[in-house]
mmCIF file of C-alpha atoms and ligand atoms in Angstrom:
data_model
loop_
_atom_site.group_PDB
_atom_site.id
_atom_site.type_symbol
_atom_site.label_atom_id
_atom_site.label_comp_id
_atom_site.label_asym_id
_atom_site.label_seq_id
_atom_site.Cartn_x
_atom_site.Cartn_y
_atom_site.Cartn_z
ATOM 1 C CA MET P 972 -11.599 4.444 17.224
ATOM 2 C CA TYR P 973 -9.912 4.964 13.559
ATOM 3 C CA ASP P 974 -9.354 8.731 14.457
ATOM 4 C CA SER P 975 -6.663 7.871 16.842
ATOM 5 C CA PRO P 976 -5.438 4.272 16.009
ATOM 6 C CA ARG P 977 -3.271 2.268 18.259
ATOM 7 C CA ILE P 978 -0.161 1.482 16.576
ATOM 8 C CA LEU P 979 2.223 -1.506 17.438
ATOM 9 C CA ILE P 980 5.886 -1.038 16.579
ATOM 10 C CA ILE P 981 7.867 -4.273 16.149
ATOM 11 C CA GLU P 982 11.510 -3.131 15.818
ATOM 12 C CA ASP P 983 14.708 -4.300 17.542
ATOM 13 C CA ASP P 984 16.924 -1.470 16.645
ATOM 14 C CA LYS P 985 16.851 0.931 19.512
ATOM 15 C CA TYR P 986 17.427 4.160 17.613
ATOM 16 C CA ILE P 987 14.801 3.402 14.851
ATOM 17 C CA GLN P 988 12.497 2.363 17.671
ATOM 18 C CA SER P 989 12.917 5.647 19.655
ATOM 19 C CA PHE P 990 12.656 7.585 16.148
ATOM 20 C CA ILE P 991 9.367 5.974 15.394
ATOM 21 C CA SER P 992 8.079 6.468 19.023
ATOM 22 C CA LEU P 993 8.980 10.012 18.990
ATOM 23 C CA SER P 994 7.463 10.628 15.517
ATOM 24 C CA LEU P 995 4.224 8.913 16.610
ATOM 25 C CA LYS P 996 4.004 10.716 20.052
ATOM 26 C CA THR P 997 4.661 14.069 18.272
ATOM 27 C CA ASN P 998 1.520 13.328 15.971
ATOM 28 C CA GLY P 999 -0.521 12.174 18.815
ATOM 29 C CA TYR P 1000 -0.761 8.440 18.175
ATOM 30 C CA VAL P 1001 -1.058 5.874 20.869
ATOM 31 C CA PHE P 1002 1.564 2.922 20.592
ATOM 32 C CA ASP P 1003 3.128 -0.254 22.013
ATOM 33 C CA ARG P 1004 6.666 -1.430 21.371
ATOM 34 C CA ALA P 1005 8.080 -4.698 20.900
ATOM 35 C CA SER P 1006 11.907 -5.473 20.175
ATOM 36 C CA THR P 1007 11.302 -9.337 19.108
ATOM 37 C CA GLY P 1008 8.871 -11.041 16.992
ATOM 38 C CA ILE P 1009 7.478 -13.162 19.588
ATOM 39 C CA GLU P 1010 6.938 -10.092 22.078
ATOM 40 C CA GLY P 1011 5.351 -8.267 18.966
ATOM 41 C CA ILE P 1012 2.926 -11.237 18.450
ATOM 42 C CA SER P 1013 1.945 -11.321 22.222
ATOM 43 C CA LEU P 1014 1.147 -7.573 22.065
ATOM 44 C CA PHE P 1015 -0.694 -7.961 18.900
ATOM 45 C CA ASN P 1016 -2.932 -10.657 20.730
ATOM 46 C CA ASN P 1017 -3.208 -8.670 24.009
ATOM 47 C CA ASN P 1018 -3.533 -5.028 22.942
ATOM 48 C CA HIS P 1019 -5.581 -5.312 19.710
ATOM 49 C CA PRO P 1020 -3.643 -2.663 17.607
ATOM 50 C CA ASP P 1021 -4.932 -1.023 14.572
ATOM 51 C CA ILE P 1022 -1.706 -0.844 12.557
ATOM 52 C CA ILE P 1023 1.543 -2.696 12.722
ATOM 53 C CA LEU P 1024 4.949 -1.071 11.908
ATOM 54 C CA LEU P 1025 7.170 -4.086 11.259
ATOM 55 C CA ASP P 1026 10.803 -4.466 10.916
ATOM 56 C CA LEU P 1027 11.804 -7.665 9.148
ATOM 57 C CA GLY P 1028 15.201 -8.475 10.496
ATOM 58 C CA LEU P 1029 14.369 -9.465 14.052
ATOM 59 C CA PRO P 1030 16.546 -11.195 16.497
ATOM 60 C CA ASP P 1031 14.200 -14.210 17.023
ATOM 61 C CA ILE P 1032 11.840 -15.086 14.335
ATOM 62 C CA ASP P 1033 11.867 -13.493 10.635
ATOM 63 C CA GLY P 1034 9.507 -10.615 9.981
ATOM 64 C CA ILE P 1035 8.027 -12.622 7.005
ATOM 65 C CA GLU P 1036 6.986 -15.314 9.645
ATOM 66 C CA VAL P 1037 5.260 -12.485 11.786
ATOM 67 C CA ILE P 1038 3.234 -11.338 8.687
ATOM 68 C CA LYS P 1039 2.179 -14.893 8.008
ATOM 69 C CA LEU P 1040 1.212 -15.534 11.690
ATOM 70 C CA ILE P 1041 -0.661 -12.303 11.885
ATOM 71 C CA ARG P 1042 -2.475 -12.845 8.570
ATOM 72 C CA GLU P 1043 -3.974 -16.164 9.887
ATOM 73 C CA ASN P 1044 -6.547 -14.276 11.691
ATOM 74 C CA SER P 1045 -6.217 -10.613 11.028
ATOM 75 C CA GLU P 1046 -6.445 -7.970 8.128
ATOM 76 C CA ILE P 1047 -4.769 -5.428 10.120
ATOM 77 C CA PRO P 1048 -2.686 -2.932 8.016
ATOM 78 C CA ILE P 1049 0.979 -3.980 8.281
ATOM 79 C CA LEU P 1050 3.529 -1.437 7.203
ATOM 80 C CA VAL P 1051 6.979 -2.983 6.732
ATOM 81 C CA VAL P 1052 10.164 -1.073 7.736
ATOM 82 C CA SER P 1053 12.986 -2.369 5.435
ATOM 83 C CA ALA P 1054 16.462 -1.291 4.278
ATOM 84 C CA ARG P 1055 16.654 0.405 0.916
ATOM 85 C CA GLY P 1056 17.815 -1.825 -1.769
ATOM 86 C CA GLN P 1057 16.345 -4.958 -0.367
ATOM 87 C CA GLU P 1058 13.720 -5.390 -3.189
ATOM 88 C CA SER P 1059 13.292 -9.092 -2.854
ATOM 89 C CA GLU P 1060 12.755 -8.934 0.845
ATOM 90 C CA LYS P 1061 10.099 -6.074 0.201
ATOM 91 C CA ILE P 1062 8.371 -8.350 -2.331
ATOM 92 C CA ALA P 1063 8.314 -11.248 -0.163
ATOM 93 C CA ALA P 1064 6.819 -9.253 2.525
ATOM 94 C CA LEU P 1065 4.166 -7.844 0.293
ATOM 95 C CA ASP P 1066 3.338 -11.183 -0.979
ATOM 96 C CA ALA P 1067 3.126 -12.504 2.505
ATOM 97 C CA GLY P 1068 0.318 -10.043 3.126
ATOM 98 C CA ALA P 1069 2.202 -6.896 4.244
ATOM 99 C CA ASP P 1070 0.211 -3.746 2.911
ATOM 100 C CA ASP P 1071 3.140 -1.404 2.416
ATOM 101 C CA TYR P 1072 6.638 -0.694 3.168
ATOM 102 C CA ILE P 1073 8.797 2.174 4.083
ATOM 103 C CA SER P 1074 12.523 2.333 3.114
ATOM 104 C CA LYS P 1075 15.090 3.287 5.893
ATOM 105 C CA PRO P 1076 16.352 5.947 6.317
ATOM 106 C CA PHE P 1077 13.038 7.747 6.291
ATOM 107 C CA ASN P 1078 11.789 10.933 7.839
ATOM 108 C CA MET P 1079 8.875 11.712 9.895
ATOM 109 C CA GLY P 1080 7.012 13.116 7.133
ATOM 110 C CA GLU P 1081 7.241 9.918 4.988
ATOM 111 C CA LEU P 1082 6.220 7.849 7.893
ATOM 112 C CA MET P 1083 3.289 9.738 8.756
ATOM 113 C CA ALA P 1084 2.000 9.763 5.141
ATOM 114 C CA ARG P 1085 2.327 5.874 5.032
ATOM 115 C CA ILE P 1086 0.401 5.768 8.320
ATOM 116 C CA ARG P 1087 -2.414 7.871 6.864
ATOM 117 C CA VAL P 1088 -2.511 5.430 3.955
ATOM 118 C CA ALA P 1089 -3.043 2.520 6.423
ATOM 119 C CA GLN P 1090 -5.731 4.702 8.328
ATOM 120 C CA ARG P 1091 -7.712 5.010 5.198
ATOM 121 C CA LYS P 1092 -7.558 1.240 4.659
ATOM 122 C CA LEU P 1093 -9.126 1.026 8.099
ATOM 123 C CA LYS P 1094 -11.815 3.582 7.486
ATOM 124 C CA ARG P 1095 -12.634 1.610 4.242
ATOM 125 C CA GLU P 1096 -13.038 -1.778 6.257
ATOM 126 C CA ILE P 1097 -15.245 0.113 8.856
ATOM 127 C CA HIS P 1098 -17.373 1.917 6.533
ATOM 128 C CA GLY P 1099 -17.425 -0.182 3.529
ATOM 129 C CA ASP P 1100 -16.168 1.300 0.158
ATOM 130 C CA ASN P 1101 -19.301 1.980 -1.922
ATOM 131 C CA VAL P 1102 -18.426 5.126 -3.733
ATOM 132 C CA ARG P 1103 -19.979 5.256 -7.191
ATOM 133 C CA ILE P 1104 -17.507 7.748 -8.529
ATOM 134 C CA PHE P 1105 -13.774 8.289 -8.146
ATOM 135 C CA ASN P 1106 -12.255 11.519 -8.793
ATOM 136 C CA LEU P 1107 -8.638 12.749 -8.517
ATOM 137 C CA ASP P 1108 -7.228 15.793 -10.348
ATOM 138 C CA TYR P 1109 -8.320 15.565 -13.899
ATOM 139 C CA LEU P 1110 -9.248 11.719 -13.743
ATOM 140 C CA THR P 1111 -12.749 10.474 -13.110
ATOM 141 C CA VAL P 1112 -14.054 6.983 -13.050
ATOM 142 C CA ASP P 1113 -17.648 6.348 -12.907
ATOM 143 C CA TYR P 1114 -18.116 2.792 -11.769
ATOM 144 C CA GLU P 1115 -21.887 2.245 -12.603
ATOM 145 C CA LYS P 1116 -21.439 3.492 -16.202
ATOM 146 C CA ARG P 1117 -18.019 1.954 -16.513
ATOM 147 C CA GLN P 1118 -16.806 5.255 -17.884
ATOM 148 C CA VAL P 1119 -13.279 6.849 -17.579
ATOM 149 C CA LEU P 1120 -12.996 10.444 -18.191
ATOM 150 C CA ILE P 1121 -10.022 12.737 -18.605
ATOM 151 C CA ASP P 1122 -10.803 16.356 -18.131
ATOM 152 C CA ASN P 1123 -14.566 15.309 -18.259
ATOM 153 C CA LYS P 1124 -14.148 13.824 -21.678
ATOM 154 C CA GLU P 1125 -14.755 9.931 -22.008
ATOM 155 C CA ILE P 1126 -11.746 7.987 -23.172
ATOM 156 C CA HIS P 1127 -11.718 4.217 -24.039
ATOM 157 C CA LEU P 1128 -10.021 1.649 -22.107
ATOM 158 C CA THR P 1129 -9.781 -2.103 -22.993
ATOM 159 C CA PRO P 1130 -11.233 -4.479 -20.307
ATOM 160 C CA ILE P 1131 -7.773 -5.441 -19.098
ATOM 161 C CA GLU P 1132 -6.776 -1.726 -18.709
ATOM 162 C CA TYR P 1133 -10.087 -0.984 -16.986
ATOM 163 C CA LYS P 1134 -9.417 -3.842 -14.392
ATOM 164 C CA LEU P 1135 -5.969 -2.652 -14.098
ATOM 165 C CA LEU P 1136 -7.191 0.846 -13.257
ATOM 166 C CA LEU P 1137 -9.836 -0.164 -10.784
ATOM 167 C CA LEU P 1138 -7.298 -2.336 -9.018
ATOM 168 C CA LEU P 1139 -4.839 0.463 -8.730
ATOM 169 C CA ILE P 1140 -7.474 2.736 -7.356
ATOM 170 C CA ALA P 1141 -8.870 0.252 -5.015
ATOM 171 C CA ASN P 1142 -5.305 0.214 -3.351
ATOM 172 C CA LYS P 1143 -4.230 3.887 -3.821
ATOM 173 C CA GLY P 1144 -1.127 4.843 -2.047
ATOM 174 C CA LYS P 1145 -0.138 1.355 -1.647
ATOM 175 C CA VAL P 1146 2.577 -0.489 -3.636
ATOM 176 C CA LEU P 1147 1.376 -3.612 -5.671
ATOM 177 C CA THR P 1148 3.763 -6.264 -6.647
ATOM 178 C CA HIS P 1149 3.857 -7.794 -10.036
ATOM 179 C CA ASN P 1150 2.850 -10.958 -8.615
ATOM 180 C CA TYR P 1151 -0.154 -9.422 -6.982
ATOM 181 C CA ILE P 1152 -1.324 -7.671 -10.081
ATOM 182 C CA LEU P 1153 -0.951 -10.805 -12.252
ATOM 183 C CA LYS P 1154 -3.083 -12.690 -9.848
ATOM 184 C CA GLU P 1155 -5.705 -10.208 -9.530
ATOM 185 C CA VAL P 1156 -6.079 -8.994 -13.066
ATOM 186 C CA TRP P 1157 -5.048 -11.965 -15.042
ATOM 187 C CA GLY P 1158 -5.804 -14.703 -12.467
ATOM 188 C CA TYR P 1159 -2.273 -16.246 -12.167
ATOM 189 C CA GLY P 1160 0.675 -15.576 -9.949
ATOM 190 C CA GLU P 1161 4.300 -16.421 -9.838
ATOM 191 C CA THR P 1162 4.276 -18.073 -13.229
ATOM 192 C CA GLY P 1163 3.072 -14.933 -14.922
ATOM 193 C CA ASP P 1164 5.305 -12.558 -16.706
ATOM 194 C CA SER P 1165 5.865 -9.140 -15.581
ATOM 195 C CA ARG P 1166 6.500 -7.951 -19.041
ATOM 196 C CA THR P 1167 2.768 -8.515 -19.693
ATOM 197 C CA ILE P 1168 2.023 -5.828 -16.993
ATOM 198 C CA ARG P 1169 4.388 -3.430 -18.486
ATOM 199 C CA VAL P 1170 2.827 -3.523 -21.821
ATOM 200 C CA PHE P 1171 -0.801 -3.094 -20.445
ATOM 201 C CA MET P 1172 0.619 -0.429 -17.792
ATOM 202 C CA ALA P 1173 2.302 1.579 -20.793
ATOM 203 C CA SER P 1174 -1.049 1.757 -22.891
ATOM 204 C CA LEU P 1175 -3.041 2.698 -19.740
ATOM 205 C CA ARG P 1176 -0.478 5.321 -19.020
ATOM 206 C CA ARG P 1177 -0.666 6.756 -22.527
ATOM 207 C CA LYS P 1178 -4.428 7.068 -22.066
ATOM 208 C CA ILE P 1179 -4.657 8.779 -18.568
ATOM 209 C CA GLU P 1180 -1.291 10.424 -18.064
ATOM 210 C CA LYS P 1181 -0.932 13.972 -19.552
ATOM 211 C CA ASP P 1182 2.883 13.827 -19.175
ATOM 212 C CA LYS P 1183 4.329 10.304 -19.060
ATOM 213 C CA SER P 1184 7.667 11.640 -17.912
ATOM 214 C CA ARG P 1185 5.975 13.126 -14.884
ATOM 215 C CA PRO P 1186 3.189 10.776 -14.034
ATOM 216 C CA ARG P 1187 0.313 12.167 -11.962
ATOM 217 C CA PHE P 1188 -1.322 8.865 -11.115
ATOM 218 C CA ILE P 1189 0.808 5.743 -11.775
ATOM 219 C CA PHE P 1190 4.177 5.505 -10.309
ATOM 220 C CA THR P 1191 6.674 2.628 -10.938
ATOM 221 C CA GLU P 1192 8.358 1.139 -7.844
ATOM 222 C CA VAL P 1193 11.457 -0.049 -9.518
ATOM 223 C CA GLY P 1194 11.993 -3.808 -9.208
ATOM 224 C CA ILE P 1195 8.847 -4.141 -7.117
ATOM 225 C CA GLY P 1196 5.569 -3.122 -9.016
ATOM 226 C CA TYR P 1197 3.372 -0.036 -9.074
ATOM 227 C CA ARG P 1198 1.673 2.455 -6.815
ATOM 228 C CA PHE P 1199 -1.232 4.685 -7.471
ATOM 229 C CA ALA P 1200 -1.159 8.221 -6.359
ATOM 230 C CA ASP P 1201 -2.515 8.760 -2.904
ATOM 231 C CA GLU P 1202 -3.840 12.191 -3.374
HETATM 232 CA CA1 CA A 656 16.265 -5.079 12.809
#
């Protein structure tokens, strides 16, 4: 089922809707289209899609409301389609439970890359994520031994840095907001200070990135949060 997921597009802009449809069709995906939030919710309920592509500026209800309504009973991957520069809107969508966003204008390659990330989330949910070793390029994490290795040499991380790294890896390819990271790692949300994250992120990067000016693993999403490399 996850090899060819059914995608629901909720987008009122006809041009973007047909661009997305064409991209999905070209890549062999099955999809449904809605032009309003209400229509989207009803297609969600009736057609049981696997992934949702959601525009936030809809003519009837706000896209954020659509996310909240869907999140009441589903963990389906939601990918928000948002205008570039609308950082506060993206943060609100991610905090409401969206998985990721893609900024307009985007090309087919970017869209497909984001959909592949969402598909991996689906696979993880179906098969469970019980890997014991994570490896990407020169970074290895052995979860059982709680060891982090760079080029097969063990490095030392503080407990917070280790927690941060595991959180990033568990969500690789996906952007995590400052609020989300504060909540997951430190246990508090909105009241936390994103400067705290910056300090720990900087020391984590010093330990795992070979070239901090051209990061291999941890990317900054300016004004929003961080994203761990997808591959
Ligand atoms: Ca719109």
